[in-house]
C-alpha atoms as an extended CHARMM CRD file, in Angstrom:
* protein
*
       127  EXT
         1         1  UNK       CA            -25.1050000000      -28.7070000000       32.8380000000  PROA      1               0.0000000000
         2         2  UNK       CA            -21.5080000000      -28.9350000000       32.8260000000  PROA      2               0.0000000000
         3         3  UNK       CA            -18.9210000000      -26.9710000000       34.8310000000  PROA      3               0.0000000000
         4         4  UNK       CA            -18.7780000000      -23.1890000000       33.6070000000  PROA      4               0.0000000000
         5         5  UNK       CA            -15.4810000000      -22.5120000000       32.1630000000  PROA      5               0.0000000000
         6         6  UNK       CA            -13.5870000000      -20.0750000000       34.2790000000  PROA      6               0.0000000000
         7         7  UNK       CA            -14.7500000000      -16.7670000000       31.3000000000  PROA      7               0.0000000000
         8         8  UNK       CA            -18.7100000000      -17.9960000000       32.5730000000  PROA      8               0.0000000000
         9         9  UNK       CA            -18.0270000000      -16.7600000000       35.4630000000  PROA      9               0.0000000000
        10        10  UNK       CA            -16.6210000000      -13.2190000000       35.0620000000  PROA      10              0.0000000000
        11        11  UNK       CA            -18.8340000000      -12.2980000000       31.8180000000  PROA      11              0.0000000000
        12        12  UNK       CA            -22.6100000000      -11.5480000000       31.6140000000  PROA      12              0.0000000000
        13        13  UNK       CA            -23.9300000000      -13.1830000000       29.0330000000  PROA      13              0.0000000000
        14        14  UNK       CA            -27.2230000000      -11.5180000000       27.1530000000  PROA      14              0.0000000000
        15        15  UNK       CA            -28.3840000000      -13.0790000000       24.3610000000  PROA      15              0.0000000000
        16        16  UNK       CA            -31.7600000000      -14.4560000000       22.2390000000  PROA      16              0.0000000000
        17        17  UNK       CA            -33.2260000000      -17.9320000000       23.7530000000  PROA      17              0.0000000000
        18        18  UNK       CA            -31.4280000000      -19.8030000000       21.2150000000  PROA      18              0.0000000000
        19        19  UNK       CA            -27.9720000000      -18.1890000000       21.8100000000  PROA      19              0.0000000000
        20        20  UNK       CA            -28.2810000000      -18.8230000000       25.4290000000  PROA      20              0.0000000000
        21        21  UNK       CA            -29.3720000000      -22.7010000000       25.1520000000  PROA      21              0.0000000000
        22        22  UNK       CA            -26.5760000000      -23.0500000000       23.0480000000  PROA      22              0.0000000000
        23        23  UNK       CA            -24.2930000000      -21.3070000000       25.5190000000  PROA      23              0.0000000000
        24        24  UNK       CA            -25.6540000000      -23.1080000000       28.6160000000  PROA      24              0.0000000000
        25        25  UNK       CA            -25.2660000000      -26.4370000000       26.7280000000  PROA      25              0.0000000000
        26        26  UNK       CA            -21.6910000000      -26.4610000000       25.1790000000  PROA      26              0.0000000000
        27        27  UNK       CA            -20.0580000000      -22.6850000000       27.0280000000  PROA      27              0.0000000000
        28        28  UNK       CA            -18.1890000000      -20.6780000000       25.1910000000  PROA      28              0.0000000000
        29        29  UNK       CA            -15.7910000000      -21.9470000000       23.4380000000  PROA      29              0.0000000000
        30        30  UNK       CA            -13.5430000000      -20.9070000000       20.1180000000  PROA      30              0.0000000000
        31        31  UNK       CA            -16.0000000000      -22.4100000000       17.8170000000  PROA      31              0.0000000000
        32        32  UNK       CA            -18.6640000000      -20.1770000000       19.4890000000  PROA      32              0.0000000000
        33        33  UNK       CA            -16.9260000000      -16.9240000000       18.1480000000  PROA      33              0.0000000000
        34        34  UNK       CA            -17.0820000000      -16.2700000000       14.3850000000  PROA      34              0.0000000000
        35        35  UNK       CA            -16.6570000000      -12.3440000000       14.4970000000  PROA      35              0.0000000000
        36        36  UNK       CA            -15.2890000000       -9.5680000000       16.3000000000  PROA      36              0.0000000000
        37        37  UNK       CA            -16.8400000000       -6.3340000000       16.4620000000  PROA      37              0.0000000000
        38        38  UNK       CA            -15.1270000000       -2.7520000000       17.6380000000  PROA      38              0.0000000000
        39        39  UNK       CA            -17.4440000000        0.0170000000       17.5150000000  PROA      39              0.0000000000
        40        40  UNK       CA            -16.1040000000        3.7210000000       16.8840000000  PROA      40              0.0000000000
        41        41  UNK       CA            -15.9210000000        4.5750000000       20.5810000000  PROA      41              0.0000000000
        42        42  UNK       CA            -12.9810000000        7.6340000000       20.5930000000  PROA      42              0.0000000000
        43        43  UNK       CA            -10.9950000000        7.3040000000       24.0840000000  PROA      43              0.0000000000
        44        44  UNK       CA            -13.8420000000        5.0140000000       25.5380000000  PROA      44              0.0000000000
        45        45  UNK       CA            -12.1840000000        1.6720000000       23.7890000000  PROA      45              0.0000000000
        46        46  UNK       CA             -9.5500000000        2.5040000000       26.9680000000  PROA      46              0.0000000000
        47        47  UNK       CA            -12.5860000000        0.6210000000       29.0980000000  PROA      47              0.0000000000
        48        48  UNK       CA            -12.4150000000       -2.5000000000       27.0310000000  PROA      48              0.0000000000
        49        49  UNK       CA             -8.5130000000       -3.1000000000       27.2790000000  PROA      49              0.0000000000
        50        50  UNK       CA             -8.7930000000       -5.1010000000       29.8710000000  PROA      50              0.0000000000
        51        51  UNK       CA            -11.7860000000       -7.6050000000       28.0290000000  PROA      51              0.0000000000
        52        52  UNK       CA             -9.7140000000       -7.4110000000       24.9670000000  PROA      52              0.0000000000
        53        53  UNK       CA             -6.1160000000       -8.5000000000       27.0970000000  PROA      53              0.0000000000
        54        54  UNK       CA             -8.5990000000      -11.5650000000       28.6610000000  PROA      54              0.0000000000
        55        55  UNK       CA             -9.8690000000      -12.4600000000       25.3020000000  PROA      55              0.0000000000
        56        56  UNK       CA             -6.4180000000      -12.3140000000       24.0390000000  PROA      56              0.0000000000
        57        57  UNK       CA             -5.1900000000      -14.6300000000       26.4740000000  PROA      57              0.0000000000
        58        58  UNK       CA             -7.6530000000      -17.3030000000       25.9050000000  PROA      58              0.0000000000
        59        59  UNK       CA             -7.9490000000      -19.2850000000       23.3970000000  PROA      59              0.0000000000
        60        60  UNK       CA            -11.4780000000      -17.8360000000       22.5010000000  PROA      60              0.0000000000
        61        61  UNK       CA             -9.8090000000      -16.4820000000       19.3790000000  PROA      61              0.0000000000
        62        62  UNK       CA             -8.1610000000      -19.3320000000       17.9820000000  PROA      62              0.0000000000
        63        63  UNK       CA            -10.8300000000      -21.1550000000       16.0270000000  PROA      63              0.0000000000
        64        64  UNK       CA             -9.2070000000      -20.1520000000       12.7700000000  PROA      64              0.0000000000
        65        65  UNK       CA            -10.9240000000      -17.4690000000       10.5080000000  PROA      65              0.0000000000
        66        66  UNK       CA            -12.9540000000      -14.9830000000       12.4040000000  PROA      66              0.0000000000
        67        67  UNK       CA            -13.6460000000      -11.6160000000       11.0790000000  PROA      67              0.0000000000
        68        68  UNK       CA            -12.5330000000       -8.3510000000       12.8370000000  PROA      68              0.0000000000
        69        69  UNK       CA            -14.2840000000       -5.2590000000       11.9030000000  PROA      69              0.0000000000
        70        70  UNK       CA            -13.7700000000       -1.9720000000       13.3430000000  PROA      70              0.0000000000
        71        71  UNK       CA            -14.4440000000        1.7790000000       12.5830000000  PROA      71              0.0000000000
        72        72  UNK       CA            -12.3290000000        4.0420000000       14.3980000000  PROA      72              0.0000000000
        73        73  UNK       CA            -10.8990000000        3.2390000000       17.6950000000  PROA      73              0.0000000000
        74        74  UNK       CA            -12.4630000000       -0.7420000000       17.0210000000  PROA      74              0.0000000000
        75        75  UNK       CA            -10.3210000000       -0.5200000000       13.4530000000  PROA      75              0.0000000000
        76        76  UNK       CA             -7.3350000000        0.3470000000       15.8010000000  PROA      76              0.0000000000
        77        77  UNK       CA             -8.2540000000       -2.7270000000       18.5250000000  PROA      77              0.0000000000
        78        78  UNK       CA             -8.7220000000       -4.9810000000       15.2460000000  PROA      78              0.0000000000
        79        79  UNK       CA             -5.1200000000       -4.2610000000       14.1030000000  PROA      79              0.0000000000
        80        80  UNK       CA             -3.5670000000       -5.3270000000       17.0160000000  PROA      80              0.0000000000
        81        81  UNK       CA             -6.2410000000       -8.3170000000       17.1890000000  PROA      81              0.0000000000
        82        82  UNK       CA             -5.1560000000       -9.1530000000       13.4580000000  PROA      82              0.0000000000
        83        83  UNK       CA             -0.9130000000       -8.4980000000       14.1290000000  PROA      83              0.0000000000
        84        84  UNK       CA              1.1540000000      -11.5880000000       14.3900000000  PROA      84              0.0000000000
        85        85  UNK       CA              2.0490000000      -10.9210000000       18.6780000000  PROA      85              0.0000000000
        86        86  UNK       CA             -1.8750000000      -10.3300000000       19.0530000000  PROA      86              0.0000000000
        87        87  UNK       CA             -1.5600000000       -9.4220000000       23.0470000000  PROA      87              0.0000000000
        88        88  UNK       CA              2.1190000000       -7.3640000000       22.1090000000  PROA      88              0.0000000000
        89        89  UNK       CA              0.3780000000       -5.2900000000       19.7590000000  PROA      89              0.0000000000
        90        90  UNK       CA             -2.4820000000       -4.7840000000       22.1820000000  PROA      90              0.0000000000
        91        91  UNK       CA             -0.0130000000       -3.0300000000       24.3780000000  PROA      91              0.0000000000
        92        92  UNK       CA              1.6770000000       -1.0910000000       22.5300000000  PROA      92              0.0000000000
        93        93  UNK       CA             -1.6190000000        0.5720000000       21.1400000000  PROA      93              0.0000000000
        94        94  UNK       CA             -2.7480000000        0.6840000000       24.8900000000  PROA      94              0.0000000000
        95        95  UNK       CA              0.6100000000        2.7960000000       25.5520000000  PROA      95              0.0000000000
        96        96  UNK       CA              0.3920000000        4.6800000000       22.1410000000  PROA      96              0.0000000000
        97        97  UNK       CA             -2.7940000000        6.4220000000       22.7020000000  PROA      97              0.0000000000
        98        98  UNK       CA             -2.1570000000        6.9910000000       26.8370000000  PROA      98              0.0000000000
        99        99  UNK       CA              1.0440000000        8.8520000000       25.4040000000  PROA      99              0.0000000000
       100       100  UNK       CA             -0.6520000000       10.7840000000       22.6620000000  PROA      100             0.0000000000
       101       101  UNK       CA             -0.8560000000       14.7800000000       23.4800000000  PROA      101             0.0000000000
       102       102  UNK       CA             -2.5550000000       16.8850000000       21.2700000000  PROA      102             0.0000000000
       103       103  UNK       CA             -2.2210000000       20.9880000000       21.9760000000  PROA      103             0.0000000000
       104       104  UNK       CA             -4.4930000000       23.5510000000       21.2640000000  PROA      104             0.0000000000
       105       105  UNK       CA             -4.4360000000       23.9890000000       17.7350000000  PROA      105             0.0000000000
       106       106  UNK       CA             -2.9790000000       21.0860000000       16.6250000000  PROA      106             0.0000000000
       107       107  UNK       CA             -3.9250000000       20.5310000000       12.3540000000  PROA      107             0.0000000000
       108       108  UNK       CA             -5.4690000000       17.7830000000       11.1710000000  PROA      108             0.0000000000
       109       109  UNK       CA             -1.9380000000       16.6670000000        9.3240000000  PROA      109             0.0000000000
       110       110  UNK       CA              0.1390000000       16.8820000000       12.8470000000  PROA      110             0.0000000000
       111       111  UNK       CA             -2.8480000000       14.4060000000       14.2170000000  PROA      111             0.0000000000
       112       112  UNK       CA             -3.1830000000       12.0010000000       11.0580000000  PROA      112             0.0000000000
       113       113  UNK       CA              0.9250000000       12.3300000000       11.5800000000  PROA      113             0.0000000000
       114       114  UNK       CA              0.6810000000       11.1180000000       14.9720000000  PROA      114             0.0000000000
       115       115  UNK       CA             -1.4990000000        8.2060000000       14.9970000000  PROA      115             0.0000000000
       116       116  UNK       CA              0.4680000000        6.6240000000       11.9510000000  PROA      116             0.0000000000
       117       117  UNK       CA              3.4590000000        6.6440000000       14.4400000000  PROA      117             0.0000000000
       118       118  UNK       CA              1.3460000000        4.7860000000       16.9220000000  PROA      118             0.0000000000
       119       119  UNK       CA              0.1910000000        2.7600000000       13.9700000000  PROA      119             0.0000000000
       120       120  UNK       CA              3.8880000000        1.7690000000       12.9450000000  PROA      120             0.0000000000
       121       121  UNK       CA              4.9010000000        1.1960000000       16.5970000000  PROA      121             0.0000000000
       122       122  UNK       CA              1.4670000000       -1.2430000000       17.1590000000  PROA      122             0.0000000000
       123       123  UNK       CA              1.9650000000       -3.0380000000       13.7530000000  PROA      123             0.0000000000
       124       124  UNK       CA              6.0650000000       -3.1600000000       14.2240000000  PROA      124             0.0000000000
       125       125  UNK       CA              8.4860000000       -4.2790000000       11.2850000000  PROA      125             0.0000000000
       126       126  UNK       CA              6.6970000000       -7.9840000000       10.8640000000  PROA      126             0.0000000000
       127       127  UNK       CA              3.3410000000       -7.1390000000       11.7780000000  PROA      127             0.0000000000
């Protein structure tokens, strides 16, 4: 079997008998990754900043075309996945959201007004 690569280590992989063959034969690799998934997950995407910062430092991504979906929080994570400065973008959603307060009260407009600054700040002038 040949030496993990250093992502083998820290990850736990589960996956069907043919997945994991494959994985325990060639690792994981770009060509292993042909989508990107972000599940609606509200303020709980805040635990998977740090997997999405190591993913965007590796070159796990890089294979080329690989589809990003997203519904809600994900779609947010997929933008910044998708920007030009993927690991810039990242950050400034990461500090975007921290920063968002929302009073008592606050109408659907003032919110929907909010997160398109975020949006703007995340995507930048050349995103």
């Amino acid at each position: 079997m040949p030496e993990p690569h250093c992502h083998q280590r820290l990850l736990r992989y589960r996956a069907g008998p043919r997945a994991l063959a494959r994985l325990r034969r060639d690792g994981l690799g770009p060509g292993s990754i042909g989508a990107v998934v972000g599940p609606a997950s509200g303020p709980r995407w805040l635990a998977l900043a740090g997997l999405d910062q190591a993913l965007l430092t590796t070159d796990l991504l890089s294979r080329g075309r690989i589809l990003l979906a997203g519904a809600s929080a994900g779609a947010w994570r997929m933008v910044a996945f998708a920007s030009r400065d993927p690991l810039g973008a990242h950050q400034r959603l990461l500090d975007g959201y921290v920063r968002q307060v929302f009073v008592k009260g606050e109408t659907p407009a003032g919110v929907s007004r909010a997160y398109a600054e975020v949006l703007a700040e995340v995507i930048g002038d050349d995103g």
